[in-house]
């Protein structure tokens, strides 16, 4: 990067351009996972599509690698890399709603909370994740599971169109590039920088939320009940579980606080007055030690997970799809919970299916729609000295469950994986199609700081044809 090139770039760029010597550089490079404190060469804080174009062209001309930061939440820390140009979209968070068309237009740096804040006053929402400070961009491009997914499908299923800055600096609309839209619906950040997402919205009203906590000795029976309940529940219900150390919330019995426990949560999206009856079958057969239930606005549901996963802590995640919640699987979950190394860690799991699996398999890049369960060991801790034991715990949890895995994985939860894992995520045919689309839109693999799908011409030659 020459001083002249940098000066020209700064002159044409509308937002702040930060170098390591700038006072705000140290904070701006930080992302959600405190494990990834890296040193980009330049942080380009974009304020418009024109800025994104300029940043892409500057990076290419300077021969510097590129990272793209949406919400900065990816656990693998792909939004930031040493020596790279970070194309930072965190100043581009505008959302406009077309109530009549039931569509939202969201800029590429939006957080889920930005989208909900704009849509819920209209009684509308786009299905998305469960923590409001997660980035919309990374979540949508990788898929997007959440409370509404069983009823309406994934976030990527609601992506109607997008404005994208490509690796050559051109700007395209997906209306004229259907293959690009197909790839953006689950293929991750491989194909360009999305500056605008146009998303279909759904009607949402208040929801009935019911959570129960069980001591670990009751977890086996409660999980068997959960399996029965979840696998026959209507699409208006979404039930999730977590195994963790109980917190200090007022409704948790004093005897369980600080102890490993199971929590089950059932959310009913239908008429609120029917919520209690709809979820009762989960909680009545194996009674929790305590439970809490109430009707709440959808926006409040969307922020319930916020406090548990704050910015700056250390995180390490391992995740898989599970084919079943068998007695062996349950035993593995209970063992891992008993062995948990940090009071901030959790094993989260949920039964999926519903509308997720209703979308025809070929319609988007998102794979494994029929996966029954997803399970994620999320290690979270504070002290870098405790890295090894927490990372080992997450890995050991996945090893315990490996025999019951469905295959593949959710691309947005990948961390610390060999390259072959990305192929495994998509399966050979879908991966080959994505590599072909990558060849068309990013033949030089500029956008490679992600769960990378190299362009077709860069793919390793199969052994048989060598
Ligand atoms: P970033 O770290 O900003 O970016 C990750 C990658 O996405 C980048 O490397 C880039 O390749 C790509 N990218 C980002 N922005 C753009 C853009 N505008 N254009 C092109 N590429 C871009 N997932 C779910 O499905 N459901 C959940 O409920 C859920 N909950 C979560 C809760 C927490 C606390 C966390 C940390 C994650 C959660 N996730 C969930 C996973 C989440 O989907 C991923 O972490 C996702 O990558 C976050 O997107 P981001 O924009 O914040 O990521």
XYZ file of C-alpha atoms and ligand atoms in Angstrom:
519
model
C 0.000 0.000 0.000
C 1.653 3.255 -1.082
C 1.064 6.593 0.629
C -0.198 8.015 -2.670
C -2.733 5.237 -3.178
C -3.950 5.691 0.381
C -4.266 9.460 -0.082
C -6.301 9.017 -3.285
C -8.516 6.470 -1.542
C -9.105 8.726 1.465
C -10.035 11.624 -0.810
C -12.763 9.683 -2.620
C -14.054 7.749 0.437
C -17.031 9.219 2.306
C -16.486 7.662 5.755
C -13.561 7.432 8.170
C -10.459 5.503 7.027
C -8.633 4.234 10.101
C -4.972 3.237 10.348
C -3.339 1.666 13.434
C -2.181 5.151 14.476
C -5.773 6.498 14.683
C -7.199 6.838 18.202
C -10.434 4.991 17.344
C -8.651 2.116 15.511
C -8.119 0.004 18.654
C -11.839 -0.135 19.480
C -13.143 -0.334 15.912
C -11.133 -3.446 15.049
C -12.727 -5.329 17.958
C -15.394 -7.875 17.099
C -17.807 -9.798 19.285
C -15.480 -12.751 20.039
C -12.630 -11.474 22.222
C -10.445 -14.370 20.987
C -9.766 -12.505 17.724
C -7.895 -9.280 18.479
C -6.259 -8.766 15.090
C -4.529 -5.885 13.306
C -6.038 -4.913 9.961
C -3.856 -2.614 7.836
C -6.805 -0.301 7.136
C -10.362 -0.093 8.436
C -12.635 1.430 5.792
C -15.787 2.570 7.612
C -18.211 2.655 4.713
C -21.212 4.991 4.625
C -22.564 4.123 1.156
C -22.404 1.646 -1.699
C -19.956 4.009 -3.386
C -17.664 3.692 -0.340
C -17.799 -0.094 -0.534
C -16.843 0.067 -4.222
C -13.967 2.381 -3.431
C -12.737 0.110 -0.633
C -12.862 -2.990 -2.850
C -10.940 -1.213 -5.626
C -8.375 0.147 -3.173
C -7.763 -3.306 -1.664
C -7.360 -4.890 -5.097
C -5.024 -2.135 -6.334
C -2.937 -2.395 -3.159
C -2.780 -6.180 -3.260
C -4.157 -6.381 0.277
C -6.506 -9.103 1.530
C -10.075 -8.119 2.310
C -12.397 -8.869 5.189
C -16.041 -7.828 5.386
C -17.585 -6.849 8.686
C -21.363 -6.929 9.017
C -22.310 -7.293 12.686
C -18.885 -8.677 13.648
C -20.498 -11.676 15.344
C -19.006 -14.601 13.516
C -17.466 -16.843 16.139
C -14.550 -17.714 13.824
C -13.634 -14.015 13.667
C -13.704 -13.835 9.860
C -14.622 -10.123 9.902
C -11.077 -9.141 10.853
C -7.610 -10.307 9.738
C -4.052 -9.133 10.256
C -2.812 -6.889 7.451
C -6.168 -6.774 5.614
C -8.488 -4.014 4.492
C -11.528 -4.393 6.738
C -14.601 -3.286 4.805
C -16.585 -2.224 7.831
C -20.323 -1.839 7.228
C -21.216 -1.018 10.826
C -22.147 2.576 9.890
C -24.609 1.302 7.247
C -27.613 0.280 9.341
C -30.615 1.905 7.738
C -33.856 -0.058 7.296
C -36.926 1.027 5.361
C -40.205 -0.865 5.439
C -42.816 -1.042 2.722
C -45.879 -1.999 4.757
C -48.070 -2.576 1.713
C -45.618 -4.888 -0.016
C -44.505 -6.484 3.283
C -40.900 -5.951 2.396
C -37.912 -4.426 4.231
C -34.787 -2.967 2.650
C -31.871 -3.266 5.087
C -28.332 -1.976 4.626
C -25.464 -4.465 4.860
C -24.315 -3.466 8.351
C -27.663 -3.894 10.118
C -28.002 -5.822 13.317
C -31.084 -7.991 13.853
C -32.315 -5.421 16.391
C -32.249 -2.705 13.715
C -34.497 -4.781 11.487
C -36.927 -5.692 14.279
C -37.092 -2.078 15.472
C -38.177 -0.993 11.996
C -40.615 -3.841 11.258
C -42.393 -4.631 14.529
C -44.257 -1.285 14.785
C -46.027 -2.482 11.599
C -46.832 -5.872 13.178
C -44.289 -7.448 10.804
C -40.997 -9.296 11.136
C -38.477 -11.190 9.064
C -37.566 -14.543 10.608
C -34.019 -14.202 11.973
C -31.793 -15.180 14.911
C -32.368 -15.007 18.629
C -29.813 -12.401 19.777
C -30.543 -8.850 18.662
C -26.918 -7.730 18.377
C -26.129 -10.394 15.724
C -25.381 -9.063 12.229
C -28.143 -9.500 9.653
C -25.646 -9.936 6.805
C -23.626 -12.916 8.005
C -26.720 -14.579 9.454
C -28.760 -14.256 6.246
C -25.941 -15.280 3.923
C -25.304 -18.441 5.966
C -28.993 -19.331 6.529
C -30.614 -17.864 9.636
C -32.317 -20.042 12.245
C -34.600 -18.509 14.871
C -37.960 -18.574 16.632
C -39.958 -18.140 13.400
C -38.031 -20.616 11.244
C -40.273 -23.625 11.826
C -43.307 -21.546 10.932
C -41.961 -19.480 8.021
C -38.500 -20.766 7.035
C -34.985 -19.379 7.327
C -33.862 -15.786 6.927
C -32.207 -16.674 3.613
C -35.578 -18.001 2.401
C -36.895 -14.451 2.855
C -34.145 -12.824 0.809
C -35.975 -11.506 -2.243
C -33.123 -9.549 -3.786
C -29.867 -7.810 -2.950
C -27.498 -5.119 -4.117
C -23.971 -6.515 -4.258
C -20.535 -4.988 -4.840
C -18.496 -7.571 -6.709
C -14.746 -8.220 -6.574
C -14.185 -6.103 -9.708
C -15.857 -3.116 -8.024
C -19.021 -3.284 -10.094
C -22.439 -3.073 -8.433
C -25.138 -5.551 -9.401
C -28.757 -6.219 -8.496
C -29.640 -9.874 -8.117
C -32.823 -9.434 -10.211
C -30.574 -9.755 -13.241
C -28.297 -12.390 -11.622
C -30.510 -15.253 -10.370
C -27.517 -17.547 -9.877
C -25.986 -14.986 -7.519
C -29.225 -14.759 -5.506
C -29.308 -18.559 -5.275
C -25.743 -18.539 -3.899
C -26.408 -15.715 -1.413
C -29.202 -17.792 0.114
C -26.891 -19.923 2.242
C -23.520 -19.804 0.454
C -22.016 -17.280 2.899
C -19.920 -14.192 2.173
C -18.088 -15.710 -0.788
C -19.580 -13.756 -3.668
C -19.339 -10.043 -2.946
C -20.287 -7.385 -0.417
C -24.038 -7.135 0.055
C -24.929 -3.493 0.581
C -28.719 -3.941 0.612
C -30.915 -6.891 1.550
C -34.549 -6.869 0.419
C -36.455 -9.191 2.722
C -39.979 -10.563 2.782
C -41.830 -9.834 6.037
C -44.422 -11.862 7.944
C -47.197 -10.880 10.313
C -46.187 -11.317 13.967
C -48.005 -10.499 17.159
C -47.271 -11.123 20.825
C -45.926 -14.596 21.658
C -46.446 -16.919 24.617
C -43.089 -17.761 26.225
C -42.662 -20.524 28.793
C -39.315 -21.622 30.270
C -38.638 -24.326 32.866
C -35.483 -25.361 34.734
C -34.610 -28.918 35.780
C -31.862 -30.242 38.061
C -29.398 -32.405 36.145
C -30.762 -35.597 37.725
C -34.132 -34.965 36.043
C -32.617 -33.998 32.701
C -32.807 -37.497 31.173
C -36.562 -37.793 31.726
C -37.206 -34.175 30.739
C -35.216 -34.559 27.525
C -37.085 -37.721 26.577
C -40.300 -35.709 27.003
C -38.826 -32.834 24.994
C -38.073 -35.252 22.128
C -41.657 -36.478 22.079
C -43.070 -32.964 22.313
C -40.754 -31.356 19.773
C -41.136 -34.032 17.117
C -44.935 -33.741 17.017
C -45.358 -30.031 17.767
C -47.237 -27.736 15.398
C -45.292 -25.171 13.363
C -46.690 -22.489 15.694
C -44.493 -23.919 18.444
C -40.752 -23.758 18.714
C -39.120 -25.519 21.663
C -35.428 -25.257 22.488
C -33.188 -26.567 25.247
C -29.970 -25.533 26.930
C -27.687 -27.324 29.340
C -25.666 -24.901 31.390
C -24.895 -23.588 34.825
C -27.986 -21.949 36.337
C -27.789 -18.192 36.755
C -29.061 -15.874 39.454
C -32.382 -14.883 37.863
C -35.130 -14.432 40.439
C -37.246 -17.341 39.184
C -34.402 -19.913 39.476
C -34.647 -21.748 42.838
C -31.767 -20.837 45.176
C -30.758 -24.512 45.424
C -30.084 -24.689 41.672
C -28.161 -21.446 41.207
C -24.574 -22.126 40.181
C -25.396 -25.804 39.468
C -25.482 -27.551 36.084
C -29.094 -27.663 34.877
C -31.333 -28.214 31.870
C -33.629 -25.435 30.728
C -36.420 -25.967 28.222
C -38.235 -23.118 26.519
C -41.389 -23.309 24.450
C -42.530 -20.362 22.342
C -46.048 -20.337 20.903
C -46.626 -18.054 17.944
C -50.366 -18.553 17.584
C -53.148 -16.785 19.480
C -51.560 -15.875 22.862
C -54.524 -17.102 24.912
C -53.897 -20.608 23.583
C -50.190 -20.567 24.433
C -50.367 -22.139 27.861
C -52.448 -25.079 26.651
C -50.175 -25.531 23.623
C -46.977 -25.825 25.689
C -48.433 -27.653 28.698
C -47.660 -31.093 27.285
C -43.945 -30.286 27.486
C -43.946 -29.232 31.108
C -46.783 -31.199 32.703
C -45.388 -34.726 32.338
C -41.948 -34.025 33.843
C -42.389 -31.022 36.098
C -39.579 -28.482 36.154
C -38.198 -27.297 39.516
C -39.469 -23.846 38.539
C -40.894 -22.206 35.483
C -41.820 -18.785 34.204
C -44.395 -17.967 31.549
C -45.953 -14.890 30.049
C -47.123 -13.254 26.869
C -44.569 -10.806 25.506
C -44.130 -8.621 22.425
C -42.149 -10.271 19.650
C -39.395 -7.622 19.896
C -38.867 -8.528 23.549
C -38.536 -12.217 22.661
C -35.866 -11.255 20.139
C -33.759 -9.565 22.821
C -34.113 -12.210 25.546
C -30.794 -13.826 24.585
C -28.819 -10.565 24.454
C -27.394 -10.407 27.948
C -26.046 -13.969 27.934
C -23.578 -13.454 25.064
C -21.887 -10.096 25.590
C -19.226 -8.578 23.341
C -15.597 -9.132 24.243
C -15.783 -12.424 26.165
C -13.851 -15.397 24.820
C -15.920 -17.849 22.767
C -15.325 -21.192 21.077
C -18.131 -23.092 19.381
C -18.530 -26.595 18.010
C -21.781 -27.547 16.370
C -23.433 -30.385 14.500
C -26.787 -31.562 13.272
C -28.130 -34.538 15.186
C -30.056 -37.338 13.537
C -31.900 -38.123 16.755
C -32.163 -37.346 20.419
C -31.631 -40.963 21.462
C -30.985 -42.188 24.986
C -27.240 -42.240 24.152
C -27.358 -38.664 22.877
C -29.137 -37.558 26.025
C -26.528 -39.333 28.139
C -23.770 -37.510 26.217
C -25.450 -34.144 26.780
C -25.851 -34.786 30.502
C -22.214 -35.932 30.846
C -20.953 -32.835 29.034
C -23.097 -30.561 31.153
C -21.762 -32.175 34.329
C -18.246 -31.575 32.982
C -18.811 -27.929 31.991
C -15.715 -25.771 32.614
C -17.157 -22.282 32.755
C -20.376 -20.960 34.301
C -20.902 -18.942 31.088
C -20.846 -21.919 28.697
C -23.872 -23.779 27.359
C -24.935 -26.638 25.131
C -27.883 -25.417 23.055
C -30.112 -27.682 21.016
C -33.384 -27.486 19.163
C -35.649 -29.491 16.960
C -35.836 -27.900 13.490
C -37.891 -29.085 10.501
C -41.319 -27.454 9.961
C -41.130 -24.845 7.201
C -37.323 -25.127 7.010
C -37.732 -28.437 5.242
C -40.697 -27.321 3.127
C -38.548 -25.176 0.821
C -37.568 -27.307 -2.198
C -33.965 -28.417 -1.780
C -32.737 -26.967 -5.075
C -34.145 -23.488 -4.490
C -31.205 -22.125 -2.542
C -27.624 -22.864 -1.589
C -28.693 -23.697 1.973
C -28.099 -27.422 2.552
C -29.433 -30.142 4.885
C -32.949 -28.795 5.257
C -34.232 -32.086 6.602
C -31.797 -32.142 9.562
C -33.898 -32.939 12.641
C -31.845 -31.331 15.423
C -29.021 -28.825 15.711
C -26.745 -28.903 18.740
C -24.045 -26.381 19.641
C -21.493 -26.452 22.420
C -20.755 -22.771 23.080
C -17.810 -22.329 25.397
C -17.653 -18.834 26.881
C -15.138 -17.605 29.428
C -13.077 -14.574 30.392
C -9.494 -15.515 31.189
C -7.121 -16.332 28.268
C -5.365 -18.711 30.676
C -8.481 -20.889 30.547
C -8.527 -21.200 26.742
C -7.295 -24.812 26.534
C -9.791 -26.341 28.966
C -12.783 -24.542 27.461
C -11.818 -25.361 23.882
C -11.273 -28.993 24.890
C -14.691 -29.091 26.568
C -16.464 -27.917 23.393
C -14.541 -30.443 21.303
C -15.192 -33.276 23.768
C -18.921 -32.456 23.724
C -19.026 -32.856 19.951
C -16.992 -36.071 20.128
C -19.548 -37.517 22.540
C -22.318 -36.756 20.036
C -20.424 -37.691 16.848
C -21.964 -41.127 16.536
C -25.434 -39.558 16.331
C -24.550 -36.751 13.920
C -26.763 -36.228 10.874
C -23.896 -35.068 8.670
C -22.829 -31.613 7.515
C -23.017 -28.617 9.818
C -24.461 -25.111 9.937
C -21.923 -22.934 8.153
C -22.492 -19.968 10.484
C -21.344 -21.955 13.510
C -18.133 -23.345 12.002
C -14.893 -22.612 13.778
C -11.473 -24.133 13.691
C -12.262 -26.641 10.952
C -10.273 -28.096 8.071
C -11.154 -26.740 4.566
C -12.819 -30.057 3.745
C -15.500 -29.239 6.318
C -16.970 -26.534 4.046
C -17.412 -29.093 1.263
C -18.977 -31.389 3.820
C -21.401 -28.607 4.841
C -22.794 -28.305 1.311
C -22.285 -31.797 -0.091
C -20.424 -32.408 -3.373
C -23.060 -31.274 -5.903
C -24.074 -28.072 -4.162
C -20.445 -27.251 -3.432
C -19.530 -27.718 -7.106
C -22.379 -25.415 -8.157
C -21.256 -22.791 -5.643
C -17.657 -23.059 -6.876
C -18.927 -22.402 -10.414
C -20.842 -19.303 -9.290
C -17.785 -18.159 -7.339
C -15.746 -18.554 -10.542
C -18.129 -16.198 -12.315
C -18.339 -13.484 -9.652
C -15.007 -13.695 -7.791
C -12.516 -15.641 -9.936
C -9.534 -14.308 -7.959
C -11.069 -15.342 -4.605
C -10.838 -11.810 -3.191
C -13.566 -12.705 -0.677
C -11.806 -15.613 0.993
C -11.804 -14.590 4.675
C -14.915 -16.653 5.364
C -15.929 -20.302 5.220
C -14.318 -20.274 1.828
C -15.515 -21.861 -1.381
C -12.647 -21.297 -3.825
C -13.537 -20.623 -7.476
C -13.865 -23.725 -9.627
C -10.500 -23.179 -11.318
C -8.769 -23.137 -7.896
C -10.330 -26.352 -6.693
C -7.872 -29.162 -5.960
C -7.792 -31.697 -8.802
C -9.459 -34.933 -7.646
C -6.911 -37.752 -7.078
C -8.402 -39.886 -9.825
C -7.676 -37.294 -12.556
C -4.094 -36.472 -11.489
P -19.512 -10.882 10.716
O -18.562 -11.437 11.724
O -19.612 -9.424 10.578
O -19.210 -11.483 9.307
C -19.023 -12.853 9.111
C -18.798 -13.117 7.657
O -20.005 -12.827 6.953
C -17.752 -12.239 7.028
O -16.494 -12.846 7.150
C -18.213 -12.154 5.602
O -17.751 -13.291 4.908
C -19.696 -12.224 5.710
N -20.333 -10.904 5.667
C -20.665 -10.100 6.690
N -21.303 -9.027 6.227
C -21.359 -9.145 4.884
C -21.928 -8.372 3.842
N -22.602 -7.251 4.089
N -21.782 -8.811 2.569
C -21.132 -9.958 2.309
N -20.590 -10.730 3.251
C -20.722 -10.334 4.523
N -27.195 -17.811 13.705
C -28.459 -18.202 13.456
O -28.750 -18.696 12.385
N -29.427 -18.066 14.401
C -29.193 -17.535 15.615
O -30.092 -17.423 16.449
C -27.863 -17.101 15.895
N -27.569 -16.564 17.092
C -26.314 -16.104 17.323
C -26.040 -15.523 18.552
C -24.780 -15.058 18.811
C -24.483 -14.416 20.142
C -23.768 -15.187 17.834
C -22.394 -14.710 18.125
C -24.036 -15.770 16.621
C -25.306 -16.243 16.347
N -25.612 -16.855 15.142
C -26.879 -17.258 14.889
C -24.572 -17.079 14.141
C -24.545 -15.934 13.156
O -25.465 -16.209 12.136
C -23.140 -15.794 12.555
O -22.237 -15.522 13.578
C -23.083 -14.721 11.478
O -21.872 -14.867 10.785
C -23.143 -13.336 12.073
O -23.187 -12.375 11.085
P -22.380 -11.010 11.221
O -22.769 -10.150 10.104
O -22.553 -10.473 12.605
O -20.907 -11.563 11.063
